[in-house]
């Protein structure tokens, strides 16, 4: 147990391998001439001279002007003092703060580490604690942090200064409570709300960190908390228990030497993933025994267990290699930010304008006073007297309104289960321009259904599956009738058959071979649930004798494969058992066919195919089966004239296609392949390239068996919801970790990309030159959707970030596949920086948390995939279709109401300030208050509370109309309900009403004049405006 086993970080190995793969595939294969074509790395000067956004003629004739580049135009915009005044100071301050934060929070580089099994105290390096922390503050930073978040806004900072000025006797105007009571109430509400949220986060973290695990030590098993686990600990994880940290999988109770894990909390996928124990430790009779001689075994991604996943079968033992902040799941998430709504920022700008008006009015008063006496003191007193122009009650009323909006959203019966987790940004739902969505579990249910089987001359759909079943039954019945007739000598006929000339096979035999290939070429494992009273030791020992269909479920890393195996079961050929070395099929007649698994070639994103070599135990025939994407298989299979056309037809129907092929091998051919394959796997340098080359030697002239079509079930009402969002002017981007073909199929089937729209698939690029040429090719396309992979996106963002953002934002839809969680968050930030528009991210898995937290508005879907995304989101919904009503109805109402409410509260303060100005002018510009303090506090709260409540309940368009005509949403994104224009209209109304009130003589005339003079012209103007310039929704409500 005390053996010193050096373990190298999986991340580093994976990065090196991916670079080697990229180099290999860019230098070999179909693009063998690619290095020569794209060899522009050494010609950087030539690239600088050749602009990316050149005209068509310039590109063709290679005539260009470098200054036509958008990047060059940006650099020439502003220089010197003009740049500093127009926002350069803010950029410099932000850069300095970011630099200081990076210095204070500098991340350590992950290096190769030596792990002592069972002896964590021998580790020389210090590693982070294995504790989960989602809190924003600690005990010392809570009060300063909350106060900073409040007083960074001009409105609150202004009132803090005004309130503090009342401690100076010469500046004191009224009672202290007049200023400190509203400010203290606002701060108290904010601090209590943040404290409650922080305490809830603390309780959730404590619950996870306090989970107990069994740890193996020299004294036996001991219980240890999750937060006390260290690098080098040997941890036992039971079935249905969360894996506490990143570990290497050493041993399992399963006799097959493998186990399944559930990753639904990590990536939103409900399929179980197969993990394999390290063979040398799995073979040990007891874990505490030393191996003699020492064994050296290379580790792969299959030998790792990631933190926050769940063990689904058996009991596992692993050694901890990464803890806390260094685990894979934590490194793929970003720190949450405090989100501020666009309406709050706009109101903050208006308060700055009001402050300038306040200073100007005070200067006018002091000037008319003649600057007599201590004029600067009078100036400050006037500033305090007119301070009600900026009302402190604005924050209180807005917070009350936002709480009411959140209550209405959660009480809406049309979107049950919706939860508002961030009550400060409901108005953001009405200002969105970009919606970035995940695919698996968000747009789709991640449930596959087999829809089509094509054999070249005949095609079978869902309504003709009974024909396939009869063909399979006939084939096996004929096979066993021949076998019973030739019992005594079965080997000679088989040899004669293999040497016979090729003849055209019957449809029945072709269907049988296709179904058998689909039933064998996969990585699916049947799992049998434990019976009551059966212990864990015998549960799996009896599996191969218990083939009851009711007790069996299929598990695999891909839902496509589960759908294929379930389909073969429905037509009569059932997978009943599988381990690492063999699998068993049951025929329609009940016979068991056993196949020995000689080699497995798993699916990779580079090869786009997977294969298996099996030996039939009954006939000793060796067959190489392979299935994969049509782009990868078209060059491998024998010549045919139907594959490309049928693949296109199925893709247009939104089906995910797989090409299935086989090749019969002799014993000599397989032995030769095995020796070369074993040598390639033992290579120290370029192992993956050599292994791929050996496998490719088998992938020649394979017999094409069939083409399958599988449909990924979409969530309910996804298509009409996406159509509604598009009509509302919202641009939709799909960011997924799935492969390119899958993402394209879902984009078509969900109508994210319309049937008439072209799709530009961005070719894989690895260098600046390739990215340059590919972007120029994409620029020529007009009104087409973009499909780009994560690796190509990374290269383009490194060299041509501005150009890519400019081109992508012009597309009606964008699909990014093979995206990591950090890439998703980076795309969100890129859109925010380059467009300045409001973004919304929606997802359901733990890999969507970074994207949700980075967006201006994050929406999480809570379902069978787990709650990690919904807990991190600002709004939590149960189905994707609910987003339509959430934006069209509640987003519209929240924004319209808050805009009117904010301007009304300012209007209310302007009335008092105008009356104070008239009063001071009449009485020789004396800096004396017109009303007492308690009257002012009552006026700002109780006396005018009913108009505030009426605005919170205001409704300009009925919810049915907003849903029926989503085009109304486009006006909201322009921000016309709250702007300097509407604000000036409210200011003029305030001044007009004040003058009409102050100049009246008697009480009777006050009442009549206020009623007639103040209200009648406004209603006349409002009536004329409606007649001359009716609003966009007036035709809908008539």
GROMACS .gro file of C-alpha atoms in nm, residues 614-977:
model
  364
  614UNK     CA    1  -1.576  -1.034  -3.235
  615UNK     CA    2  -1.544  -1.412  -3.268
  616UNK     CA    3  -1.855  -1.627  -3.287
  617UNK     CA    4  -1.806  -1.903  -3.029
  618UNK     CA    5  -2.023  -2.144  -3.229
  619UNK     CA    6  -1.858  -2.105  -3.571
  620UNK     CA    7  -1.520  -1.943  -3.476
  621UNK     CA    8  -1.578  -1.677  -3.744
  622UNK     CA    9  -1.399  -1.346  -3.681
  623UNK     CA   10  -1.578  -1.031  -3.799
  624UNK     CA   11  -1.482  -0.665  -3.781
  625UNK     CA   12  -1.790  -0.445  -3.740
  626UNK     CA   13  -1.779  -0.066  -3.766
  627UNK     CA   14  -2.030   0.217  -3.753
  628UNK     CA   15  -1.989   0.592  -3.770
  629UNK     CA   16  -2.078   0.920  -3.934
  630UNK     CA   17  -2.126   0.923  -4.310
  631UNK     CA   18  -1.838   1.169  -4.364
  632UNK     CA   19  -1.598   0.920  -4.201
  633UNK     CA   20  -1.747   0.596  -4.341
  634UNK     CA   21  -1.801   0.701  -4.704
  635UNK     CA   22  -1.431   0.651  -4.787
  636UNK     CA   23  -1.408   0.322  -4.597
  637UNK     CA   24  -1.697   0.122  -4.742
  638UNK     CA   25  -1.711  -0.028  -5.090
  639UNK     CA   26  -1.838   0.181  -5.379
  640UNK     CA   27  -2.212   0.256  -5.376
  641UNK     CA   28  -2.442   0.508  -5.537
  642UNK     CA   29  -2.704   0.562  -5.266
  643UNK     CA   30  -2.533   0.640  -4.935
  644UNK     CA   31  -2.476   1.014  -4.980
  645UNK     CA   32  -2.826   1.078  -5.112
  646UNK     CA   33  -3.002   0.886  -4.835
  647UNK     CA   34  -2.789   1.048  -4.565
  648UNK     CA   35  -2.899   1.387  -4.695
  649UNK     CA   36  -3.265   1.280  -4.696
  650UNK     CA   37  -3.249   1.159  -4.335
  651UNK     CA   38  -3.060   1.470  -4.221
  652UNK     CA   39  -3.332   1.691  -4.369
  653UNK     CA   40  -3.584   1.499  -4.159
  654UNK     CA   41  -3.376   1.579  -3.849
  655UNK     CA   42  -3.256   1.220  -3.800
  656UNK     CA   43  -2.912   1.128  -3.666
  657UNK     CA   44  -2.755   0.892  -3.917
  658UNK     CA   45  -2.504   0.609  -3.865
  659UNK     CA   46  -2.344   0.398  -4.138
  660UNK     CA   47  -2.288   0.030  -4.044
  661UNK     CA   48  -2.032  -0.190  -4.222
  662UNK     CA   49  -1.842  -0.515  -4.167
  663UNK     CA   50  -1.539  -0.708  -4.284
  664UNK     CA   51  -1.476  -1.081  -4.239
  665UNK     CA   52  -1.127  -1.167  -4.113
  666UNK     CA   53  -0.934  -1.493  -4.126
  667UNK     CA   54  -0.741  -1.616  -3.825
  668UNK     CA   55  -0.411  -1.523  -3.991
  669UNK     CA   56  -0.529  -1.170  -4.071
  670UNK     CA   57  -0.640  -1.112  -3.714
  671UNK     CA   58  -0.318  -1.251  -3.561
  672UNK     CA   59  -0.112  -1.021  -3.781
  673UNK     CA   60  -0.329  -0.723  -3.683
  674UNK     CA   61  -0.312  -0.808  -3.311
  675UNK     CA   62   0.068  -0.823  -3.308
  676UNK     CA   63   0.097  -0.485  -3.481
  677UNK     CA   64  -0.175  -0.335  -3.259
  678UNK     CA   65  -0.003  -0.455  -2.939
  679UNK     CA   66   0.329  -0.306  -3.049
  680UNK     CA   67   0.162   0.027  -3.127
  681UNK     CA   68  -0.004   0.040  -2.785
  682UNK     CA   69   0.331  -0.011  -2.610
  683UNK     CA   70   0.497   0.277  -2.798
  684UNK     CA   71   0.624   0.558  -2.581
  685UNK     CA   72   0.622   0.826  -2.852
  686UNK     CA   73   0.322   0.906  -3.076
  687UNK     CA   74   0.126   0.615  -2.938
  688UNK     CA   75  -0.214   0.741  -3.052
  689UNK     CA   76  -0.093   0.809  -3.406
  690UNK     CA   77   0.058   0.462  -3.441
  691UNK     CA   78  -0.252   0.294  -3.298
  692UNK     CA   79  -0.474   0.489  -3.538
  693UNK     CA   80  -0.254   0.391  -3.832
  694UNK     CA   81  -0.277   0.019  -3.743
  695UNK     CA   82  -0.656   0.035  -3.710
  696UNK     CA   83  -0.683   0.215  -4.042
  697UNK     CA   84  -0.513  -0.078  -4.211
  698UNK     CA   85  -0.828  -0.281  -4.138
  699UNK     CA   86  -1.067  -0.008  -4.254
  700UNK     CA   87  -1.049  -0.087  -4.624
  701UNK     CA   88  -1.314  -0.210  -4.866
  702UNK     CA   89  -1.563  -0.282  -4.590
  703UNK     CA   90  -1.902  -0.421  -4.686
  704UNK     CA   91  -2.177  -0.161  -4.644
  705UNK     CA   92  -2.463  -0.320  -4.450
  706UNK     CA   93  -2.715  -0.045  -4.373
  707UNK     CA   94  -2.786   0.314  -4.282
  708UNK     CA   95  -2.976   0.387  -3.959
  709UNK     CA   96  -3.177   0.694  -3.863
  710UNK     CA   97  -3.243   0.782  -3.497
  711UNK     CA   98  -3.452   1.076  -3.376
  712UNK     CA   99  -3.367   1.269  -3.061
  713UNK     CA  100  -3.696   1.350  -2.891
  714UNK     CA  101  -3.738   1.725  -2.858
  715UNK     CA  102  -3.880   1.888  -2.548
  716UNK     CA  103  -4.251   1.971  -2.563
  717UNK     CA  104  -4.335   2.268  -2.790
  718UNK     CA  105  -3.971   2.351  -2.866
  719UNK     CA  106  -4.042   2.440  -3.230
  720UNK     CA  107  -4.324   2.691  -3.170
  721UNK     CA  108  -4.129   2.843  -2.880
  722UNK     CA  109  -3.817   2.899  -3.094
  723UNK     CA  110  -4.038   3.040  -3.371
  724UNK     CA  111  -4.194   3.282  -3.122
  725UNK     CA  112  -3.854   3.395  -2.997
  726UNK     CA  113  -3.729   3.450  -3.352
  727UNK     CA  114  -4.037   3.659  -3.435
  728UNK     CA  115  -3.968   3.863  -3.122
  729UNK     CA  116  -3.630   3.962  -3.267
  730UNK     CA  117  -3.423   3.739  -3.037
  731UNK     CA  118  -3.120   3.574  -3.198
  732UNK     CA  119  -3.067   3.218  -3.078
  733UNK     CA  120  -2.726   3.051  -3.042
  734UNK     CA  121  -2.692   2.683  -2.950
  735UNK     CA  122  -2.381   2.594  -2.749
  736UNK     CA  123  -2.332   2.223  -2.696
  737UNK     CA  124  -2.060   1.975  -2.611
  738UNK     CA  125  -2.199   1.725  -2.861
  739UNK     CA  126  -2.040   1.637  -3.193
  740UNK     CA  127  -2.096   1.847  -3.503
  741UNK     CA  128  -2.331   1.610  -3.687
  742UNK     CA  129  -2.558   1.572  -3.384
  743UNK     CA  130  -2.576   1.947  -3.323
  744UNK     CA  131  -2.659   2.013  -3.689
  745UNK     CA  132  -2.938   1.753  -3.686
  746UNK     CA  133  -3.099   1.902  -3.374
  747UNK     CA  134  -3.068   2.254  -3.516
  748UNK     CA  135  -3.268   2.140  -3.819
  749UNK     CA  136  -3.525   1.926  -3.639
  750UNK     CA  137  -3.598   2.195  -3.378
  751UNK     CA  138  -3.629   2.457  -3.656
  752UNK     CA  139  -3.352   2.660  -3.499
  753UNK     CA  140  -3.236   2.667  -3.861
  754UNK     CA  141  -3.523   2.684  -4.109
  755UNK     CA  142  -3.547   2.433  -4.393
  756UNK     CA  143  -3.478   2.695  -4.660
  757UNK     CA  144  -3.172   2.836  -4.484
  758UNK     CA  145  -2.820   2.745  -4.586
  759UNK     CA  146  -2.575   2.615  -4.326
  760UNK     CA  147  -2.208   2.707  -4.339
  761UNK     CA  148  -2.000   2.447  -4.157
  762UNK     CA  149  -1.676   2.608  -4.043
  763UNK     CA  150  -1.392   2.373  -4.137
  764UNK     CA  151  -1.148   2.270  -3.861
  765UNK     CA  152  -0.866   2.524  -3.836
  766UNK     CA  153  -0.550   2.504  -3.629
  767UNK     CA  154  -0.349   2.809  -3.736
  768UNK     CA  155  -0.391   3.176  -3.813
  769UNK     CA  156  -0.361   3.118  -4.186
  770UNK     CA  157  -0.634   2.857  -4.195
  771UNK     CA  158  -0.862   3.078  -3.987
  772UNK     CA  159  -0.793   3.372  -4.219
  773UNK     CA  160  -0.894   3.183  -4.532
  774UNK     CA  161  -1.196   3.016  -4.372
  775UNK     CA  162  -1.331   3.348  -4.241
  776UNK     CA  163  -1.295   3.498  -4.588
  777UNK     CA  164  -1.492   3.203  -4.728
  778UNK     CA  165  -1.762   3.253  -4.466
  779UNK     CA  166  -1.784   3.627  -4.535
  780UNK     CA  167  -1.911   3.558  -4.887
  781UNK     CA  168  -2.214   3.370  -4.753
  782UNK     CA  169  -2.528   3.571  -4.692
  783UNK     CA  170  -2.816   3.489  -4.457
  784UNK     CA  171  -2.684   3.147  -4.360
  785UNK     CA  172  -2.649   2.976  -4.023
  786UNK     CA  173  -2.302   2.910  -3.885
  787UNK     CA  174  -2.185   2.579  -3.740
  788UNK     CA  175  -1.841   2.591  -3.574
  789UNK     CA  176  -1.650   2.360  -3.342
  790UNK     CA  177  -1.492   2.461  -3.014
  791UNK     CA  178  -1.133   2.409  -3.134
  792UNK     CA  179  -1.185   2.626  -3.443
  793UNK     CA  180  -1.360   2.886  -3.231
  794UNK     CA  181  -1.059   2.901  -2.998
  795UNK     CA  182  -0.821   2.967  -3.289
  796UNK     CA  183  -1.045   3.236  -3.438
  797UNK     CA  184  -1.089   3.411  -3.104
  798UNK     CA  185  -0.713   3.419  -3.058
  799UNK     CA  186  -0.640   3.595  -3.387
  800UNK     CA  187  -0.965   3.740  -3.524
  801UNK     CA  188  -1.196   3.795  -3.229
  802UNK     CA  189  -1.356   4.117  -3.358
  803UNK     CA  190  -1.403   3.987  -3.713
  804UNK     CA  191  -1.559   3.658  -3.598
  805UNK     CA  192  -1.798   3.838  -3.363
  806UNK     CA  193  -1.899   4.081  -3.639
  807UNK     CA  194  -1.971   3.803  -3.888
  808UNK     CA  195  -2.142   3.570  -3.639
  809UNK     CA  196  -2.374   3.842  -3.508
  810UNK     CA  197  -2.508   3.889  -3.861
  811UNK     CA  198  -2.614   3.522  -3.881
  812UNK     CA  199  -2.976   3.430  -3.808
  813UNK     CA  200  -2.856   3.135  -3.596
  814UNK     CA  201  -2.522   3.004  -3.469
  815UNK     CA  202  -2.438   2.651  -3.352
  816UNK     CA  203  -2.117   2.594  -3.153
  817UNK     CA  204  -2.038   2.225  -3.098
  818UNK     CA  205  -1.772   2.056  -2.884
  819UNK     CA  206  -1.778   2.356  -2.648
  820UNK     CA  207  -1.627   2.332  -2.302
  821UNK     CA  208  -1.804   2.508  -2.011
  822UNK     CA  209  -1.543   2.784  -2.004
  823UNK     CA  210  -1.583   2.838  -2.380
  824UNK     CA  211  -1.958   2.879  -2.334
  825UNK     CA  212  -1.900   3.152  -2.075
  826UNK     CA  213  -1.641   3.318  -2.298
  827UNK     CA  214  -1.887   3.335  -2.589
  828UNK     CA  215  -2.142   3.503  -2.362
  829UNK     CA  216  -1.887   3.763  -2.252
  830UNK     CA  217  -1.778   3.819  -2.613
  831UNK     CA  218  -2.136   3.903  -2.714
  832UNK     CA  219  -2.174   4.138  -2.417
  833UNK     CA  220  -1.851   4.324  -2.496
  834UNK     CA  221  -1.885   4.341  -2.875
  835UNK     CA  222  -2.256   4.415  -2.910
  836UNK     CA  223  -2.352   4.580  -2.582
  837UNK     CA  224  -2.684   4.391  -2.599
  838UNK     CA  225  -2.845   4.193  -2.319
  839UNK     CA  226  -2.783   3.818  -2.323
  840UNK     CA  227  -2.973   3.527  -2.173
  841UNK     CA  228  -2.832   3.176  -2.117
  842UNK     CA  229  -3.047   2.870  -2.055
  843UNK     CA  230  -2.928   2.522  -1.958
  844UNK     CA  231  -2.996   2.225  -1.735
  845UNK     CA  232  -2.662   2.067  -1.638
  846UNK     CA  233  -2.362   2.151  -1.426
  847UNK     CA  234  -2.161   2.227  -1.740
  848UNK     CA  235  -2.400   2.517  -1.813
  849UNK     CA  236  -2.342   2.692  -1.479
  850UNK     CA  237  -2.056   2.913  -1.605
  851UNK     CA  238  -2.262   3.026  -1.905
  852UNK     CA  239  -2.568   3.095  -1.688
  853UNK     CA  240  -2.368   3.298  -1.437
  854UNK     CA  241  -2.188   3.498  -1.707
  855UNK     CA  242  -2.509   3.601  -1.889
  856UNK     CA  243  -2.710   3.910  -1.798
  857UNK     CA  244  -3.005   3.681  -1.729
  858UNK     CA  245  -2.956   3.311  -1.646
  859UNK     CA  246  -3.238   3.058  -1.671
  860UNK     CA  247  -3.203   2.702  -1.543
  861UNK     CA  248  -3.426   2.408  -1.628
  862UNK     CA  249  -3.500   2.182  -1.335
  863UNK     CA  250  -3.580   1.822  -1.423
  864UNK     CA  251  -3.445   1.469  -1.415
  865UNK     CA  252  -3.095   1.596  -1.502
  866UNK     CA  253  -3.051   1.751  -1.158
  867UNK     CA  254  -3.075   2.090  -0.991
  868UNK     CA  255  -2.723   2.228  -1.027
  869UNK     CA  256  -2.809   2.463  -1.315
  870UNK     CA  257  -3.142   2.573  -1.170
  871UNK     CA  258  -2.982   2.656  -0.833
  872UNK     CA  259  -2.716   2.873  -1.001
  873UNK     CA  260  -2.966   3.051  -1.230
  874UNK     CA  261  -3.160   3.372  -1.176
  875UNK     CA  262  -3.484   3.208  -1.287
  876UNK     CA  263  -3.569   2.839  -1.270
  877UNK     CA  264  -3.829   2.679  -1.500
  878UNK     CA  265  -3.945   2.321  -1.548
  879UNK     CA  266  -3.981   2.314  -1.930
  880UNK     CA  267  -3.820   2.501  -2.217
  881UNK     CA  268  -4.158   2.614  -2.357
  882UNK     CA  269  -4.218   2.825  -2.044
  883UNK     CA  270  -3.950   3.070  -2.157
  884UNK     CA  271  -4.193   3.213  -2.414
  885UNK     CA  272  -4.443   3.338  -2.156
  886UNK     CA  273  -4.165   3.434  -1.917
  887UNK     CA  274  -4.020   3.679  -2.173
  888UNK     CA  275  -4.322   3.791  -2.375
  889UNK     CA  276  -4.560   3.848  -2.081
  890UNK     CA  277  -4.364   3.887  -1.757
  891UNK     CA  278  -4.057   4.044  -1.917
  892UNK     CA  279  -4.274   4.301  -2.091
  893UNK     CA  280  -4.482   4.380  -1.783
  894UNK     CA  281  -4.183   4.409  -1.548
  895UNK     CA  282  -3.992   4.646  -1.778
  896UNK     CA  283  -4.291   4.865  -1.865
  897UNK     CA  284  -4.404   4.892  -1.503
  898UNK     CA  285  -4.058   4.966  -1.361
  899UNK     CA  286  -3.992   5.230  -1.629
  900UNK     CA  287  -4.317   5.408  -1.547
  901UNK     CA  288  -4.263   5.365  -1.173
  902UNK     CA  289  -3.911   5.509  -1.179
  903UNK     CA  290  -4.015   5.814  -1.378
  904UNK     CA  291  -4.323   5.872  -1.161
  905UNK     CA  292  -4.114   5.870  -0.843
  906UNK     CA  293  -3.875   6.122  -1.000
  907UNK     CA  294  -4.175   6.327  -1.110
  908UNK     CA  295  -4.300   6.321  -0.752
  909UNK     CA  296  -3.968   6.456  -0.625
  910UNK     CA  297  -3.955   6.722  -0.896
  911UNK     CA  298  -4.294   6.860  -0.787
  912UNK     CA  299  -4.169   6.923  -0.431
  913UNK     CA  300  -3.838   7.066  -0.553
  914UNK     CA  301  -4.011   7.305  -0.794
  915UNK     CA  302  -4.244   7.426  -0.518
  916UNK     CA  303  -3.939   7.479  -0.295
  917UNK     CA  304  -3.770   7.680  -0.572
  918UNK     CA  305  -4.077   7.904  -0.620
  919UNK     CA  306  -4.109   7.949  -0.243
  920UNK     CA  307  -3.741   8.050  -0.208
  921UNK     CA  308  -3.770   8.291  -0.504
  922UNK     CA  309  -4.073   8.465  -0.352
  923UNK     CA  310  -3.902   8.506  -0.013
  924UNK     CA  311  -3.582   8.674  -0.135
  925UNK     CA  312  -3.403   8.347  -0.216
  926UNK     CA  313  -3.391   8.233   0.144
  927UNK     CA  314  -3.255   7.883   0.202
  928UNK     CA  315  -3.545   7.790   0.430
  929UNK     CA  316  -3.744   7.462   0.391
  930UNK     CA  317  -4.106   7.493   0.277
  931UNK     CA  318  -4.229   7.176   0.455
  932UNK     CA  319  -4.132   7.007   0.780
  933UNK     CA  320  -3.940   6.681   0.783
  934UNK     CA  321  -4.225   6.446   0.879
  935UNK     CA  322  -4.442   6.590   0.599
  936UNK     CA  323  -4.169   6.520   0.345
  937UNK     CA  324  -4.120   6.163   0.468
  938UNK     CA  325  -4.496   6.103   0.462
  939UNK     CA  326  -4.528   6.254   0.115
  940UNK     CA  327  -4.258   6.023  -0.019
  941UNK     CA  328  -4.412   5.712   0.141
  942UNK     CA  329  -4.771   5.703   0.269
  943UNK     CA  330  -4.948   5.996   0.098
  944UNK     CA  331  -4.852   5.889  -0.256
  945UNK     CA  332  -4.844   5.512  -0.213
  946UNK     CA  333  -5.156   5.432  -0.417
  947UNK     CA  334  -5.022   5.564  -0.750
  948UNK     CA  335  -4.712   5.352  -0.689
  949UNK     CA  336  -4.918   5.038  -0.631
  950UNK     CA  337  -5.133   5.115  -0.934
  951UNK     CA  338  -4.822   5.135  -1.156
  952UNK     CA  339  -4.698   4.799  -1.023
  953UNK     CA  340  -5.028   4.644  -1.138
  954UNK     CA  341  -5.041   4.836  -1.469
  955UNK     CA  342  -5.095   4.643  -1.794
  956UNK     CA  343  -5.067   4.792  -2.143
  957UNK     CA  344  -5.127   4.471  -2.344
  958UNK     CA  345  -5.321   4.161  -2.245
  959UNK     CA  346  -5.105   3.847  -2.196
  960UNK     CA  347  -5.289   3.668  -2.477
  961UNK     CA  348  -5.205   3.948  -2.720
  962UNK     CA  349  -4.840   3.955  -2.613
  963UNK     CA  350  -4.814   3.580  -2.678
  964UNK     CA  351  -5.005   3.598  -3.006
  965UNK     CA  352  -4.798   3.885  -3.148
  966UNK     CA  353  -4.438   3.840  -3.026
  967UNK     CA  354  -4.327   4.118  -3.264
  968UNK     CA  355  -4.435   4.362  -2.990
  969UNK     CA  356  -4.127   4.250  -2.795
  970UNK     CA  357  -3.895   4.420  -3.047
  971UNK     CA  358  -3.993   4.766  -2.918
  972UNK     CA  359  -3.882   4.676  -2.566
  973UNK     CA  360  -3.523   4.605  -2.670
  974UNK     CA  361  -3.494   4.962  -2.803
  975UNK     CA  362  -3.549   5.102  -2.453
  976UNK     CA  363  -3.803   5.364  -2.553
  977UNK     CA  364  -4.007   5.332  -2.233
   0.00000   0.00000   0.00000
